[in-house]
CSV table of C-alpha atoms in Angstrom, one decimal:
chain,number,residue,atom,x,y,z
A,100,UNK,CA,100.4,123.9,133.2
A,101,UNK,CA,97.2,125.3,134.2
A,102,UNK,CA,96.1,129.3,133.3
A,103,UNK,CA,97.3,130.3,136.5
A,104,UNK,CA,101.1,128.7,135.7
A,105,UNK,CA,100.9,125.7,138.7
A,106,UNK,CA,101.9,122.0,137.3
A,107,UNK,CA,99.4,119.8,137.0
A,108,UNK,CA,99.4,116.0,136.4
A,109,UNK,CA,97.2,114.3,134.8
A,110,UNK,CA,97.5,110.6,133.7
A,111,UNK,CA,96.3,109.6,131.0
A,112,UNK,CA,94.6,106.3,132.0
A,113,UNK,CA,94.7,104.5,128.2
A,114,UNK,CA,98.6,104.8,127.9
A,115,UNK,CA,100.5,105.9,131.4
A,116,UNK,CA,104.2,107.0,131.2
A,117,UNK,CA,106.6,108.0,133.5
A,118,UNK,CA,108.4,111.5,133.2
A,119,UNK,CA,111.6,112.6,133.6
A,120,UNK,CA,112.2,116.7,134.5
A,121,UNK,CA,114.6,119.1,134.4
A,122,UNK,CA,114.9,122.8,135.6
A,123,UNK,CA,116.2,125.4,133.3
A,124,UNK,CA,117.7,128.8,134.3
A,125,UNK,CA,116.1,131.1,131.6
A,126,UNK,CA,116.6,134.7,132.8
A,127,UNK,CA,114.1,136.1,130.4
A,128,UNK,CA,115.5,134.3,127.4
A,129,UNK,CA,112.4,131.2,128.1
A,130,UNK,CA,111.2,131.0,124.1
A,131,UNK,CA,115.2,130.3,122.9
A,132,UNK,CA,115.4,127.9,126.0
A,133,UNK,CA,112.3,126.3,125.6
A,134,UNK,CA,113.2,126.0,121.1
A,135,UNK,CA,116.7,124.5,122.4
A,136,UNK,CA,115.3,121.7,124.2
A,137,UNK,CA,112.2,120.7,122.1
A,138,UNK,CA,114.0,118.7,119.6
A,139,UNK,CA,115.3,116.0,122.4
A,140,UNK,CA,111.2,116.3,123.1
A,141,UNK,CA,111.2,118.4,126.5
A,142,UNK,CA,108.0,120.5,127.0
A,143,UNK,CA,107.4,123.4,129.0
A,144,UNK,CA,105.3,121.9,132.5
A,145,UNK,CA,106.0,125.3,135.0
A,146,UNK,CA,107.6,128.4,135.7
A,147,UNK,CA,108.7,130.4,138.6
A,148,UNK,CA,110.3,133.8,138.6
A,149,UNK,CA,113.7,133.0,136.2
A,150,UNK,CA,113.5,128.7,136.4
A,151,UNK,CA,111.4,126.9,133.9
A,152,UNK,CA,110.3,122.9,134.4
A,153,UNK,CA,110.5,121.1,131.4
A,154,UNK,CA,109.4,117.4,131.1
A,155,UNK,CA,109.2,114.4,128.6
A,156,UNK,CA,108.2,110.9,128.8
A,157,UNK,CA,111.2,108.5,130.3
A,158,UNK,CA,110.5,106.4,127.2
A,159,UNK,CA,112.6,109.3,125.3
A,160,UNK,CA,115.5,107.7,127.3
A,161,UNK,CA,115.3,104.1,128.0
A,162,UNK,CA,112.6,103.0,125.9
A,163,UNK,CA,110.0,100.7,126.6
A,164,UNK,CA,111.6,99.8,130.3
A,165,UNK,CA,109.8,103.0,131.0
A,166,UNK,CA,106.1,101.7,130.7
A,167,UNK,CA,104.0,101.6,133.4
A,168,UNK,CA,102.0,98.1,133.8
A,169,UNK,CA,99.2,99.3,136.5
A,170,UNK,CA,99.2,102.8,137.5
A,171,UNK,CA,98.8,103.7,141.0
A,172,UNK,CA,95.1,105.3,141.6
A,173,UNK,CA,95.1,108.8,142.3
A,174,UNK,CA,95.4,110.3,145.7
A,175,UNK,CA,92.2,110.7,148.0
A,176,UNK,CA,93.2,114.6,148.5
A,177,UNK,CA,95.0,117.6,146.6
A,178,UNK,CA,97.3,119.1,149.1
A,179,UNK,CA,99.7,117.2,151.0
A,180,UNK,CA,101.4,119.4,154.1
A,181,UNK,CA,103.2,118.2,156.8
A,182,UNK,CA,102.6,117.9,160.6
A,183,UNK,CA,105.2,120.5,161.3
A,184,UNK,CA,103.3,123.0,158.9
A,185,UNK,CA,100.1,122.8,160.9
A,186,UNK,CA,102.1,123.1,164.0
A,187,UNK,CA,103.4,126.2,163.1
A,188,UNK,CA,100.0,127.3,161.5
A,189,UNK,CA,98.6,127.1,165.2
A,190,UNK,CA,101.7,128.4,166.7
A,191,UNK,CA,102.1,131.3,164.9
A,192,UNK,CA,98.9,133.1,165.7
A,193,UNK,CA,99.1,131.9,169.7
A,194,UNK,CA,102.6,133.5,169.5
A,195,UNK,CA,101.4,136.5,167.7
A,196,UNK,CA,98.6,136.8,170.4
A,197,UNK,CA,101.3,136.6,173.5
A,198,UNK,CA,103.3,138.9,172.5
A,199,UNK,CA,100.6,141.7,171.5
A,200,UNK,CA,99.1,140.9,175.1
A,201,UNK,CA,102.4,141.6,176.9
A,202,UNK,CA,103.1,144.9,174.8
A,203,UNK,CA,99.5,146.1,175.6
A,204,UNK,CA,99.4,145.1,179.1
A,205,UNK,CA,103.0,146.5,179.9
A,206,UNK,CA,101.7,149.8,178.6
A,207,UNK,CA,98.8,150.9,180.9
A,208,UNK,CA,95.3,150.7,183.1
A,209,UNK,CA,95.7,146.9,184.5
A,210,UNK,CA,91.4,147.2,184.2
A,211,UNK,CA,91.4,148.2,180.6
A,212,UNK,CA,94.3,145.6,180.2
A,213,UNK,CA,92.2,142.7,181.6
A,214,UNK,CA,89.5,143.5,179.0
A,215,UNK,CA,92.4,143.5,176.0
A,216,UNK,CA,93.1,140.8,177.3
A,217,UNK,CA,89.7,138.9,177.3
A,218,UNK,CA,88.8,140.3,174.1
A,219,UNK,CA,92.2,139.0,172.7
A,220,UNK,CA,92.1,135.8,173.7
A,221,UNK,CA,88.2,135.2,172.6
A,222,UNK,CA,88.4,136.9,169.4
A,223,UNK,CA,91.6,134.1,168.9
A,224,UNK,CA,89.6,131.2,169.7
A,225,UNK,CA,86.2,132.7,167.3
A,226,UNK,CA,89.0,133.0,164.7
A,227,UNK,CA,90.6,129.3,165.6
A,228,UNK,CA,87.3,127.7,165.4
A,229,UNK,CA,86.4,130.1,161.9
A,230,UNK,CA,89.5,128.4,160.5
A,231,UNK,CA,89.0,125.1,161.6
A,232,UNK,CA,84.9,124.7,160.5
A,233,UNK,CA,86.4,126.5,157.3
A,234,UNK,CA,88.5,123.3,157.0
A,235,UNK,CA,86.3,120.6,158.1
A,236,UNK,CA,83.3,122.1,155.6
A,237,UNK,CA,86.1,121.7,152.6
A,238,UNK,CA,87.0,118.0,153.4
A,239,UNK,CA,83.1,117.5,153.3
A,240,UNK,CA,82.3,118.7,150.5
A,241,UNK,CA,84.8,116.4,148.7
C-alpha cells in the first residue's frame, strides 16, 4: 500500500509470483485480524472503510506450479475506465446544462433568457475543451 492507502503492484522483475487475495471484514478490530492471518503468510495490501485486502504469494498454496516463466510487461497507462464511464462523463454535464437552461428560461424575460442561454452553453464548451486539453496535455507528458 502506498501512504495514501491505494494498492499498488509492483513486480519484482528478478523473481515474479502470482498472488492470491482475500478480503477481511475487520470492523475496527484490523491489528487482531491482520496477527490471525500472518502465520499462513497473508499481508496487509489495502483498506477501505471496515474491509481489509490481505495477500500472499500462490506459491504458499500450490507450490512451485505457481511460478511465473515470463512476466507480462507492464501496461502502457495507469488508469483503465471504460467507454461507458466517459459517456456518462460527457453526459452528465450536457444533462446538467439542459435542465438548468429549461428552469432558467421557464422562469422569466425570454431576452435575458436568450443570453443565459448563450452564456450557458459557451461557458460548457470553454469547460469541455478545458477538460479535454487537460487530458490530452497528461497523455503527453507520459
Amino acid at each position: 500500500m502506498d501512504r495514501l492507502g491505494r494498492f499498488v503492484c509492483r513486480r519484482d522483475a528478478a523473481d515474479p509470483q502470482r498472488w492470491e487475495y482475500r478480503r477481511e471484514l475487520v470492523m475496527g478490530d484490523r491489528a487482531a485480524v491482520t496477527a490471525r492471518l500472518a502465520p499462513d503468510g497473508w499481508e496487509p495490501c489495502g483498506a477501505w472503510v471496515m474491509y481489509q485486502w490481505y495477500k500472499r504469494p500462490l506459491a504458499a498454496s500450490i507450490g512451485p506450479a505457481a511460478a511465473i516463466p515470463a512476466p507480462p510487461p507492464a501496461p502502457g497507462r495507469s488508469s483503465f475506465f471504460s467507454r461507458r464511464f466517459y459517456l456518462m462523463l460527457g453526459a452528465v454535464p450536457v444533462v446538467l446544462e439542459i435542465v438548468a437552461l429549461v428552469a432558467y428560461v421557464n422562469s422569466g424575460d425570454a431576452a435575458e433568457s436568450a443570453g443565459v442561454v448563450v452564456g450557458g452553453l459557451v461557458g460548457a464548451a470553454a469547460g469541455g475543451l478545458a477538460v479535454f486539453a487537460y487530458g490530452a496535455w497528461q497523455n503527453r507528458s507520459r
